[in-house]
Amino acid sequence: MVCSKHYATAFLILVCPCLALGQALPQHGNAALPDSPGFLRQAQGFETGEAQGTAQVQGTVQDTQGNPIPGATVVLTAPGKLGDHTAIAGSDGSFVFTGLPQGDFFLIVTAAGLAPYTSPEFAVRAGATVQAPKIALKLATSSSVNVYASSEQIAQAQIQEQQQQRVFGVFQNFYTSYIWKAAPMSTGQKYKLALRTQSDPTTFLVVAGVAGAEQYNGTYPGYGSGIEGYGKRYGAALADATTGRFIGSAILPSLLHQDPRYFYQGAGGIRSRAWHAVASAFICRGDNGRLEPNYSHLLGNLAAGGIANAYHPASSRGVGLTFETLGVTTAGNMVGNLFREFLLRDLEPSVPRFAHGKP
């Protein structure tokens, strides 16, 4: 997440004292052979902690005449969840999903020459063995192929989960992904998430805290003192946060095809996780999944600092101060990433159990 110098400062001012009051992988099961009943395989690109559950779902894929359909693809998914399980029906049409958590699920079944089938939702309780709803595939009425969920639709579901993430249930943390292999965001999603973040009430609360701290410390003396001085500092801090957010989290990531989120690692030793957090200020994930220099955040912070010269007091302008602001903001990003990696997940009650970072 891109933060201006002020946003990073406010984060530490408002959240750090509270943190002192807080708290100082998934495993892939062995699959049966491909020609055996219930042969399981993991869906490509899907990472989840749900395999730690104790329930299972089993069933049989048939046609409308009651004949088994070997080789059918069966997808088990859940509303609002960030991924799915995939199985290939065995020679007798049977399939089984194991290691499932409690929840509501539904099935999506496809087979060559037959129309796709989506089951009604059904409940699964912890430790239970559930018989899936009857599956009877019909002949396809056209040669077209129906796709259940596009990459953009999966990304949207993941972003909706991210927008529930609040430290102590209050402070938004929308730019942290606890799904290591999250789907890449589209251009529209990058802009919408930036707007949603910047318009969140806690953003204005943080900006108010920043302006108050600047007023107390006499930052930007050209703004003066009193209510008028505070108002000018508040407006400047809000402008700094807004330009930094939209340039570094929407405009440049869209142009450069980079992901503006921080990807929680979770697994590994302290040194590995700390290195990942610090390096993420300089290295990001491209929309193609590859690691790239984090031009979006670095150039976004630099551009925001340059734009600030237009409204900061004359005594607080210049190239030197712009690069000084870049350094402070980048340091703030590194500190913020360390908080994300080691503290915030346990302080966000809405993070799903299956979101565990890197497997």
mmCIF file of C-alpha atoms in Angstrom:
data_model
loop_
_atom_site.group_PDB
_atom_site.id
_atom_site.type_symbol
_atom_site.label_atom_id
_atom_site.label_comp_id
_atom_site.label_asym_id
_atom_site.label_seq_id
_atom_site.Cartn_x
_atom_site.Cartn_y
_atom_site.Cartn_z
ATOM 1 C CA MET A 1 0.000 0.000 0.000
ATOM 2 C CA VAL A 2 1.327 3.409 -0.902
ATOM 3 C CA CYS A 3 1.456 5.856 1.937
ATOM 4 C CA SER A 4 2.513 9.446 1.889
ATOM 5 C CA LYS A 5 4.883 10.641 4.543
ATOM 6 C CA HIS A 6 1.889 11.903 6.498
ATOM 7 C CA TYR A 7 -0.176 8.779 6.122
ATOM 8 C CA ALA A 8 2.701 6.624 7.363
ATOM 9 C CA THR A 9 3.231 8.976 10.315
ATOM 10 C CA ALA A 10 -0.440 8.865 11.253
ATOM 11 C CA PHE A 11 -0.472 5.097 11.034
ATOM 12 C CA LEU A 12 2.265 4.942 13.645
ATOM 13 C CA ILE A 13 0.640 7.649 15.789
ATOM 14 C CA LEU A 14 -2.796 6.012 15.938
ATOM 15 C CA VAL A 15 -2.022 2.312 15.685
ATOM 16 C CA CYS A 16 1.328 1.752 17.401
ATOM 17 C CA PRO A 17 0.081 2.538 20.934
ATOM 18 C CA CYS A 18 -2.770 0.106 20.410
ATOM 19 C CA LEU A 19 -0.434 -2.603 19.164
ATOM 20 C CA ALA A 20 1.233 -2.702 22.562
ATOM 21 C CA LEU A 21 -2.090 -3.830 23.978
ATOM 22 C CA GLY A 22 -2.424 -6.611 21.422
ATOM 23 C CA GLN A 23 0.233 -9.314 21.319
ATOM 24 C CA ALA A 24 3.901 -8.726 21.729
ATOM 25 C CA LEU A 25 0.542 -24.381 5.129
ATOM 26 C CA PRO A 26 -1.661 -25.758 3.710
ATOM 27 C CA GLN A 27 -0.715 -29.355 2.935
ATOM 28 C CA HIS A 28 -1.784 -31.077 -0.243
ATOM 29 C CA GLY A 29 -3.184 -34.530 0.391
ATOM 30 C CA ASN A 30 -2.017 -37.552 -1.586
ATOM 31 C CA ALA A 31 -4.221 -38.088 -4.629
ATOM 32 C CA ALA A 32 -5.406 -41.436 -5.909
ATOM 33 C CA LEU A 33 -4.304 -42.618 -9.338
ATOM 34 C CA PRO A 34 -5.975 -40.831 -12.267
ATOM 35 C CA ASP A 35 -8.059 -43.829 -13.279
ATOM 36 C CA SER A 36 -9.370 -44.554 -9.787
ATOM 37 C CA PRO A 37 -12.668 -43.311 -8.312
ATOM 38 C CA GLY A 38 -12.486 -39.900 -6.727
ATOM 39 C CA PHE A 39 -9.148 -38.909 -8.250
ATOM 40 C CA LEU A 40 -8.264 -35.485 -6.802
ATOM 41 C CA ARG A 41 -6.024 -32.761 -8.084
ATOM 42 C CA GLN A 42 -5.460 -29.166 -6.995
ATOM 43 C CA ALA A 43 -6.817 -26.351 -9.160
ATOM 44 C CA GLN A 44 -4.034 -24.396 -10.844
ATOM 45 C CA GLY A 45 -3.115 -21.218 -9.050
ATOM 46 C CA PHE A 46 -5.211 -22.043 -5.970
ATOM 47 C CA GLU A 47 -3.731 -21.796 -2.509
ATOM 48 C CA THR A 48 -5.792 -22.350 0.621
ATOM 49 C CA GLY A 49 -5.632 -23.297 4.240
ATOM 50 C CA GLU A 50 -8.983 -25.069 4.031
ATOM 51 C CA ALA A 51 -7.302 -28.465 3.674
ATOM 52 C CA GLN A 52 -6.924 -28.365 7.446
ATOM 53 C CA GLY A 53 -10.643 -29.123 7.922
ATOM 54 C CA THR A 54 -12.180 -32.477 8.835
ATOM 55 C CA ALA A 55 -15.263 -32.814 6.632
ATOM 56 C CA GLN A 56 -15.632 -34.436 3.229
ATOM 57 C CA VAL A 57 -18.009 -34.317 0.277
ATOM 58 C CA GLN A 58 -18.560 -37.242 -2.073
ATOM 59 C CA GLY A 59 -20.790 -37.902 -5.044
ATOM 60 C CA THR A 60 -21.174 -39.338 -8.535
ATOM 61 C CA VAL A 61 -21.401 -37.643 -11.921
ATOM 62 C CA GLN A 62 -23.998 -39.176 -14.221
ATOM 63 C CA ASP A 63 -25.907 -38.312 -17.361
ATOM 64 C CA THR A 64 -29.689 -38.028 -17.510
ATOM 65 C CA GLN A 65 -29.913 -41.782 -18.198
ATOM 66 C CA GLY A 66 -28.034 -42.650 -15.006
ATOM 67 C CA ASN A 67 -24.795 -43.630 -16.751
ATOM 68 C CA PRO A 68 -21.544 -42.630 -15.007
ATOM 69 C CA ILE A 69 -19.380 -39.959 -16.677
ATOM 70 C CA PRO A 70 -15.688 -40.698 -16.035
ATOM 71 C CA GLY A 71 -13.274 -37.822 -16.472
ATOM 72 C CA ALA A 72 -15.796 -35.084 -15.626
ATOM 73 C CA THR A 73 -14.320 -32.030 -13.915
ATOM 74 C CA VAL A 74 -15.900 -31.245 -10.546
ATOM 75 C CA VAL A 75 -15.224 -27.925 -8.816
ATOM 76 C CA LEU A 76 -16.170 -27.450 -5.162
ATOM 77 C CA THR A 77 -16.392 -23.808 -4.150
ATOM 78 C CA ALA A 78 -18.145 -21.547 -1.668
ATOM 79 C CA PRO A 79 -19.815 -18.129 -1.920
ATOM 80 C CA GLY A 80 -17.344 -15.378 -1.057
ATOM 81 C CA LYS A 81 -14.399 -17.759 -0.759
ATOM 82 C CA LEU A 82 -11.111 -17.098 -2.485
ATOM 83 C CA GLY A 83 -10.489 -20.242 -4.476
ATOM 84 C CA ASP A 84 -11.828 -23.737 -5.067
ATOM 85 C CA HIS A 85 -11.032 -27.448 -5.009
ATOM 86 C CA THR A 86 -11.042 -29.443 -8.235
ATOM 87 C CA ALA A 87 -11.519 -33.194 -8.735
ATOM 88 C CA ILE A 88 -11.664 -35.462 -11.792
ATOM 89 C CA ALA A 89 -14.390 -38.081 -11.650
ATOM 90 C CA GLY A 90 -13.111 -41.667 -11.612
ATOM 91 C CA SER A 91 -14.015 -44.530 -13.918
ATOM 92 C CA ASP A 92 -17.351 -44.991 -12.129
ATOM 93 C CA GLY A 93 -18.092 -41.254 -12.139
ATOM 94 C CA SER A 94 -17.377 -40.883 -8.426
ATOM 95 C CA PHE A 95 -15.432 -38.098 -6.730
ATOM 96 C CA VAL A 96 -14.552 -37.095 -3.189
ATOM 97 C CA PHE A 97 -13.226 -33.951 -1.507
ATOM 98 C CA THR A 98 -11.541 -34.347 1.879
ATOM 99 C CA GLY A 99 -10.096 -32.043 4.519
ATOM 100 C CA LEU A 100 -12.892 -29.483 4.223
ATOM 101 C CA PRO A 101 -13.875 -26.847 6.793
ATOM 102 C CA GLN A 102 -17.426 -26.276 7.958
ATOM 103 C CA GLY A 103 -19.424 -24.022 5.656
ATOM 104 C CA ASP A 104 -21.781 -23.717 2.693
ATOM 105 C CA PHE A 105 -20.601 -25.039 -0.671
ATOM 106 C CA PHE A 106 -21.793 -25.709 -4.193
ATOM 107 C CA LEU A 107 -20.508 -27.778 -7.104
ATOM 108 C CA ILE A 108 -19.758 -26.868 -10.710
ATOM 109 C CA VAL A 109 -19.441 -29.861 -13.051
ATOM 110 C CA THR A 110 -18.300 -29.887 -16.671
ATOM 111 C CA ALA A 111 -17.662 -32.653 -19.208
ATOM 112 C CA ALA A 112 -16.965 -32.728 -22.926
ATOM 113 C CA GLY A 113 -20.146 -32.584 -25.030
ATOM 114 C CA LEU A 114 -22.384 -32.005 -22.022
ATOM 115 C CA ALA A 115 -23.893 -28.842 -20.566
ATOM 116 C CA PRO A 116 -22.241 -27.482 -17.416
ATOM 117 C CA TYR A 117 -24.058 -28.110 -14.160
ATOM 118 C CA THR A 118 -24.150 -25.937 -11.028
ATOM 119 C CA SER A 119 -25.614 -27.475 -7.886
ATOM 120 C CA PRO A 120 -27.654 -25.681 -5.242
ATOM 121 C CA GLU A 121 -25.778 -24.680 -2.111
ATOM 122 C CA PHE A 122 -25.476 -27.314 0.601
ATOM 123 C CA ALA A 123 -24.156 -27.200 4.151
ATOM 124 C CA VAL A 124 -21.134 -29.089 5.412
ATOM 125 C CA ARG A 125 -20.535 -29.535 9.137
ATOM 126 C CA ALA A 126 -17.162 -30.149 10.745
ATOM 127 C CA GLY A 127 -16.215 -33.832 10.644
ATOM 128 C CA ALA A 128 -19.244 -34.827 8.549
ATOM 129 C CA THR A 129 -19.311 -36.903 5.369
ATOM 130 C CA VAL A 130 -21.792 -35.269 3.009
ATOM 131 C CA GLN A 131 -23.360 -36.830 -0.052
ATOM 132 C CA ALA A 132 -23.400 -34.230 -2.816
ATOM 133 C CA PRO A 133 -26.681 -33.338 -4.533
ATOM 134 C CA LYS A 134 -27.585 -35.569 -7.481
ATOM 135 C CA ILE A 135 -25.659 -34.606 -10.604
ATOM 136 C CA ALA A 136 -27.200 -35.375 -14.011
ATOM 137 C CA LEU A 137 -25.518 -33.703 -16.991
ATOM 138 C CA LYS A 138 -27.532 -32.963 -20.106
ATOM 139 C CA LEU A 139 -26.358 -32.861 -23.693
ATOM 140 C CA ALA A 140 -24.966 -29.472 -24.653
ATOM 141 C CA THR A 141 -27.289 -27.432 -26.858
ATOM 142 C CA SER A 142 -24.425 -25.506 -28.458
ATOM 143 C CA SER A 143 -20.710 -25.863 -29.054
ATOM 144 C CA SER A 144 -19.852 -22.891 -26.871
ATOM 145 C CA VAL A 145 -17.879 -23.357 -23.664
ATOM 146 C CA ASN A 146 -19.164 -21.728 -20.496
ATOM 147 C CA VAL A 147 -16.483 -20.427 -18.128
ATOM 148 C CA TYR A 148 -17.468 -20.350 -14.474
ATOM 149 C CA ALA A 149 -15.314 -17.480 -13.256
ATOM 150 C CA SER A 150 -12.890 -15.216 -15.051
ATOM 151 C CA SER A 151 -9.689 -13.981 -13.472
ATOM 152 C CA GLU A 152 -11.307 -10.565 -12.982
ATOM 153 C CA GLN A 153 -14.289 -12.109 -11.185
ATOM 154 C CA ILE A 154 -11.997 -14.049 -8.864
ATOM 155 C CA ALA A 155 -9.982 -10.879 -8.216
ATOM 156 C CA GLN A 156 -13.186 -9.002 -7.389
ATOM 157 C CA ALA A 157 -14.168 -11.618 -4.807
ATOM 158 C CA GLN A 158 -10.732 -11.362 -3.241
ATOM 159 C CA ILE A 159 -10.855 -7.551 -3.177
ATOM 160 C CA GLN A 160 -14.246 -7.673 -1.463
ATOM 161 C CA GLU A 161 -12.667 -9.829 1.242
ATOM 162 C CA GLN A 162 -9.776 -7.352 1.548
ATOM 163 C CA GLN A 163 -12.211 -4.495 2.078
ATOM 164 C CA GLN A 164 -13.416 -6.206 5.266
ATOM 165 C CA GLN A 165 -9.923 -6.068 6.780
ATOM 166 C CA ARG A 166 -9.757 -3.568 9.634
ATOM 167 C CA VAL A 167 -7.209 -3.403 12.434
ATOM 168 C CA PHE A 168 -9.091 -3.710 15.739
ATOM 169 C CA GLY A 169 -12.173 -3.728 13.515
ATOM 170 C CA VAL A 170 -11.651 0.006 12.816
ATOM 171 C CA PHE A 171 -8.591 1.024 10.792
ATOM 172 C CA GLN A 172 -8.742 -0.118 7.157
ATOM 173 C CA ASN A 173 -6.022 -2.386 5.772
ATOM 174 C CA PHE A 174 -7.388 -2.872 2.274
ATOM 175 C CA TYR A 175 -4.037 -3.149 0.497
ATOM 176 C CA THR A 176 -2.824 -6.317 2.219
ATOM 177 C CA SER A 177 -3.531 -9.612 0.473
ATOM 178 C CA TYR A 178 -3.420 -12.686 2.704
ATOM 179 C CA ILE A 179 -3.892 -14.857 -0.389
ATOM 180 C CA TRP A 180 -0.395 -15.429 -1.769
ATOM 181 C CA LYS A 181 -1.499 -16.270 -5.296
ATOM 182 C CA ALA A 182 -4.306 -13.757 -5.554
ATOM 183 C CA ALA A 183 -5.667 -13.036 -9.017
ATOM 184 C CA PRO A 184 -4.237 -9.864 -10.623
ATOM 185 C CA MET A 185 -6.336 -6.724 -10.376
ATOM 186 C CA SER A 186 -7.793 -5.099 -13.478
ATOM 187 C CA THR A 187 -7.293 -1.402 -14.189
ATOM 188 C CA GLY A 188 -10.804 -0.601 -13.033
ATOM 189 C CA GLN A 189 -10.304 -2.534 -9.806
ATOM 190 C CA LYS A 190 -7.107 -0.624 -9.044
ATOM 191 C CA TYR A 191 -8.887 2.710 -9.385
ATOM 192 C CA LYS A 192 -11.936 1.572 -7.420
ATOM 193 C CA LEU A 193 -9.832 0.237 -4.547
ATOM 194 C CA ALA A 194 -7.866 3.504 -4.412
ATOM 195 C CA LEU A 195 -11.110 5.495 -4.292
ATOM 196 C CA ARG A 196 -12.614 3.180 -1.679
ATOM 197 C CA THR A 197 -9.523 3.474 0.502
ATOM 198 C CA GLN A 198 -9.195 7.228 0.181
ATOM 199 C CA SER A 199 -12.879 7.827 0.910
ATOM 200 C CA ASP A 200 -12.906 5.595 3.986
ATOM 201 C CA PRO A 201 -13.716 7.568 7.171
ATOM 202 C CA THR A 202 -10.551 6.345 8.877
ATOM 203 C CA THR A 203 -8.471 8.047 6.185
ATOM 204 C CA PHE A 204 -9.840 11.426 7.245
ATOM 205 C CA LEU A 205 -9.274 10.503 10.882
ATOM 206 C CA VAL A 206 -5.634 9.668 10.172
ATOM 207 C CA VAL A 207 -5.177 12.899 8.212
ATOM 208 C CA ALA A 208 -6.618 14.826 11.149
ATOM 209 C CA GLY A 209 -4.051 13.172 13.404
ATOM 210 C CA VAL A 210 -1.242 14.045 11.015
ATOM 211 C CA ALA A 211 -2.311 17.685 10.848
ATOM 212 C CA GLY A 212 -2.497 17.813 14.626
ATOM 213 C CA ALA A 213 1.008 16.362 14.974
ATOM 214 C CA GLU A 214 2.340 18.869 12.437
ATOM 215 C CA GLN A 215 0.633 21.712 14.263
ATOM 216 C CA TYR A 216 2.173 20.603 17.572
ATOM 217 C CA ASN A 217 5.675 20.203 16.083
ATOM 218 C CA GLY A 218 5.506 23.394 14.046
ATOM 219 C CA THR A 219 5.942 21.564 10.739
ATOM 220 C CA TYR A 220 5.485 23.851 7.729
ATOM 221 C CA PRO A 221 5.791 27.086 9.740
ATOM 222 C CA GLY A 222 4.631 29.024 6.689
ATOM 223 C CA TYR A 223 1.108 27.817 7.397
ATOM 224 C CA GLY A 224 1.026 29.745 10.657
ATOM 225 C CA SER A 225 -0.711 28.725 13.881
ATOM 226 C CA GLY A 226 -4.194 28.522 15.307
ATOM 227 C CA ILE A 227 -7.283 27.193 13.561
ATOM 228 C CA GLU A 228 -6.208 28.662 10.222
ATOM 229 C CA GLY A 229 -2.814 27.006 10.400
ATOM 230 C CA TYR A 230 -4.377 23.674 11.324
ATOM 231 C CA GLY A 231 -6.838 23.945 8.451
ATOM 232 C CA LYS A 232 -4.004 24.524 5.973
ATOM 233 C CA ARG A 233 -2.035 21.592 7.356
ATOM 234 C CA TYR A 234 -5.106 19.369 7.191
ATOM 235 C CA GLY A 235 -5.751 20.314 3.567
ATOM 236 C CA ALA A 236 -2.112 19.732 2.617
ATOM 237 C CA ALA A 237 -1.983 16.366 4.407
ATOM 238 C CA LEU A 238 -5.183 15.257 2.684
ATOM 239 C CA ALA A 239 -3.806 16.345 -0.690
ATOM 240 C CA ASP A 240 -0.552 14.490 -0.020
ATOM 241 C CA ALA A 241 -2.415 11.297 0.879
ATOM 242 C CA THR A 242 -4.733 11.562 -2.131
ATOM 243 C CA THR A 243 -2.049 12.194 -4.745
ATOM 244 C CA GLY A 244 0.173 9.492 -3.290
ATOM 245 C CA ARG A 245 -2.688 7.005 -3.251
ATOM 246 C CA PHE A 246 -3.982 7.554 -6.767
ATOM 247 C CA ILE A 247 -0.618 7.946 -8.473
ATOM 248 C CA GLY A 248 1.106 5.101 -6.653
ATOM 249 C CA SER A 249 -1.810 2.674 -6.274
ATOM 250 C CA ALA A 250 -3.905 3.280 -9.402
ATOM 251 C CA ILE A 251 -2.365 5.373 -12.195
ATOM 252 C CA LEU A 252 1.173 3.960 -12.303
ATOM 253 C CA PRO A 253 0.174 0.358 -11.430
ATOM 254 C CA SER A 254 -2.303 0.465 -14.325
ATOM 255 C CA LEU A 255 0.221 1.909 -16.778
ATOM 256 C CA LEU A 256 3.068 -0.363 -15.631
ATOM 257 C CA HIS A 257 0.895 -3.455 -15.041
ATOM 258 C CA GLN A 258 1.990 -3.829 -11.418
ATOM 259 C CA ASP A 259 0.077 -4.955 -8.340
ATOM 260 C CA PRO A 260 -0.114 -2.242 -5.649
ATOM 261 C CA ARG A 261 -0.863 -4.649 -2.784
ATOM 262 C CA TYR A 262 1.384 -6.072 -0.089
ATOM 263 C CA PHE A 263 1.344 -9.875 -0.161
ATOM 264 C CA TYR A 264 1.535 -11.379 3.313
ATOM 265 C CA GLN A 265 4.091 -14.186 3.492
ATOM 266 C CA GLY A 266 3.258 -15.674 6.884
ATOM 267 C CA ALA A 267 5.392 -18.806 6.437
ATOM 268 C CA GLY A 268 9.117 -19.069 7.121
ATOM 269 C CA GLY A 269 11.442 -17.745 9.791
ATOM 270 C CA ILE A 270 11.563 -14.230 11.198
ATOM 271 C CA ARG A 271 14.509 -13.253 9.003
ATOM 272 C CA SER A 272 12.810 -14.479 5.818
ATOM 273 C CA ARG A 273 9.564 -12.690 6.621
ATOM 274 C CA ALA A 274 11.318 -9.479 7.664
ATOM 275 C CA TRP A 275 13.333 -9.464 4.443
ATOM 276 C CA HIS A 276 10.152 -9.963 2.420
ATOM 277 C CA ALA A 277 8.469 -7.050 4.210
ATOM 278 C CA VAL A 278 11.376 -4.648 3.729
ATOM 279 C CA ALA A 279 12.053 -5.723 0.144
ATOM 280 C CA SER A 280 8.403 -5.196 -0.798
ATOM 281 C CA ALA A 281 9.006 -1.444 -0.589
ATOM 282 C CA PHE A 282 11.367 -1.844 -3.549
ATOM 283 C CA ILE A 283 10.098 -4.994 -5.300
ATOM 284 C CA CYS A 284 6.502 -5.674 -6.307
ATOM 285 C CA ARG A 285 4.528 -8.296 -8.177
ATOM 286 C CA GLY A 286 3.644 -7.606 -11.785
ATOM 287 C CA ASP A 287 0.215 -8.445 -13.141
ATOM 288 C CA ASN A 288 1.974 -11.377 -14.847
ATOM 289 C CA GLY A 289 2.957 -12.761 -11.433
ATOM 290 C CA ARG A 290 6.662 -11.976 -11.788
ATOM 291 C CA LEU A 291 8.691 -9.842 -9.388
ATOM 292 C CA GLU A 292 9.651 -6.393 -10.675
ATOM 293 C CA PRO A 293 11.207 -3.182 -9.323
ATOM 294 C CA ASN A 294 8.452 -1.331 -7.491
ATOM 295 C CA TYR A 295 8.371 1.617 -9.872
ATOM 296 C CA SER A 296 4.738 2.307 -9.006
ATOM 297 C CA HIS A 297 5.327 3.049 -5.342
ATOM 298 C CA LEU A 298 8.727 4.707 -5.678
ATOM 299 C CA LEU A 299 7.807 6.943 -8.606
ATOM 300 C CA GLY A 300 4.373 7.533 -7.124
ATOM 301 C CA ASN A 301 5.884 8.823 -3.881
ATOM 302 C CA LEU A 302 8.338 10.969 -5.823
ATOM 303 C CA ALA A 303 5.588 12.411 -8.017
ATOM 304 C CA ALA A 304 3.381 13.134 -5.016
ATOM 305 C CA GLY A 305 6.275 14.949 -3.351
ATOM 306 C CA GLY A 306 6.841 17.001 -6.480
ATOM 307 C CA ILE A 307 3.180 17.948 -6.758
ATOM 308 C CA ALA A 308 3.228 19.035 -3.095
ATOM 309 C CA ASN A 309 5.571 21.856 -4.093
ATOM 310 C CA ALA A 310 2.558 23.551 -5.643
ATOM 311 C CA TYR A 311 0.771 24.030 -2.311
ATOM 312 C CA HIS A 312 3.349 23.657 0.462
ATOM 313 C CA PRO A 313 4.763 26.898 1.880
ATOM 314 C CA ALA A 314 7.637 28.440 -0.092
ATOM 315 C CA SER A 315 10.058 27.566 2.715
ATOM 316 C CA SER A 316 9.116 23.895 2.405
ATOM 317 C CA ARG A 317 9.594 23.414 -1.311
ATOM 318 C CA GLY A 318 12.448 22.369 -3.566
ATOM 319 C CA VAL A 319 14.065 19.335 -5.145
ATOM 320 C CA GLY A 320 15.982 18.482 -1.992
ATOM 321 C CA LEU A 321 12.856 18.401 0.143
ATOM 322 C CA THR A 322 11.072 16.322 -2.506
ATOM 323 C CA PHE A 323 13.716 13.597 -2.340
ATOM 324 C CA GLU A 324 13.830 13.875 1.431
ATOM 325 C CA THR A 325 10.093 13.213 1.462
ATOM 326 C CA LEU A 326 10.639 10.217 -0.839
ATOM 327 C CA GLY A 327 13.149 8.757 1.609
ATOM 328 C CA VAL A 328 10.883 9.284 4.614
ATOM 329 C CA THR A 329 7.881 7.839 2.798
ATOM 330 C CA THR A 330 9.817 4.774 1.614
ATOM 331 C CA ALA A 331 11.049 4.181 5.168
ATOM 332 C CA GLY A 332 7.446 4.490 6.328
ATOM 333 C CA ASN A 333 6.417 1.867 3.767
ATOM 334 C CA MET A 334 9.047 -0.550 5.092
ATOM 335 C CA VAL A 335 7.891 -0.064 8.680
ATOM 336 C CA GLY A 336 4.256 -0.445 7.623
ATOM 337 C CA ASN A 337 5.085 -3.689 5.799
ATOM 338 C CA LEU A 338 6.742 -5.077 8.936
ATOM 339 C CA PHE A 339 3.544 -4.345 10.858
ATOM 340 C CA ARG A 340 1.529 -6.112 8.147
ATOM 341 C CA GLU A 341 3.779 -9.135 8.195
ATOM 342 C CA PHE A 342 4.093 -9.677 11.938
ATOM 343 C CA LEU A 343 1.201 -7.978 13.750
ATOM 344 C CA LEU A 344 -1.840 -6.871 11.815
ATOM 345 C CA ARG A 345 -3.286 -10.211 10.746
ATOM 346 C CA ASP A 346 -3.969 -11.210 14.347
ATOM 347 C CA LEU A 347 -5.562 -7.816 14.983
ATOM 348 C CA GLU A 348 -8.042 -8.106 12.100
ATOM 349 C CA PRO A 349 -11.009 -10.251 13.130
ATOM 350 C CA SER A 350 -12.392 -10.513 9.595
ATOM 351 C CA VAL A 351 -9.443 -12.311 7.953
ATOM 352 C CA PRO A 352 -10.703 -15.755 6.810
ATOM 353 C CA ARG A 353 -9.116 -18.841 8.333
ATOM 354 C CA PHE A 354 -8.059 -20.114 4.932
ATOM 355 C CA ALA A 355 -6.002 -16.971 4.139
ATOM 356 C CA HIS A 356 -2.544 -17.906 5.365
ATOM 357 C CA GLY A 357 -0.173 -16.232 2.923
ATOM 358 C CA LYS A 358 2.592 -18.198 1.233
ATOM 359 C CA PRO A 359 2.140 -21.994 1.496
#
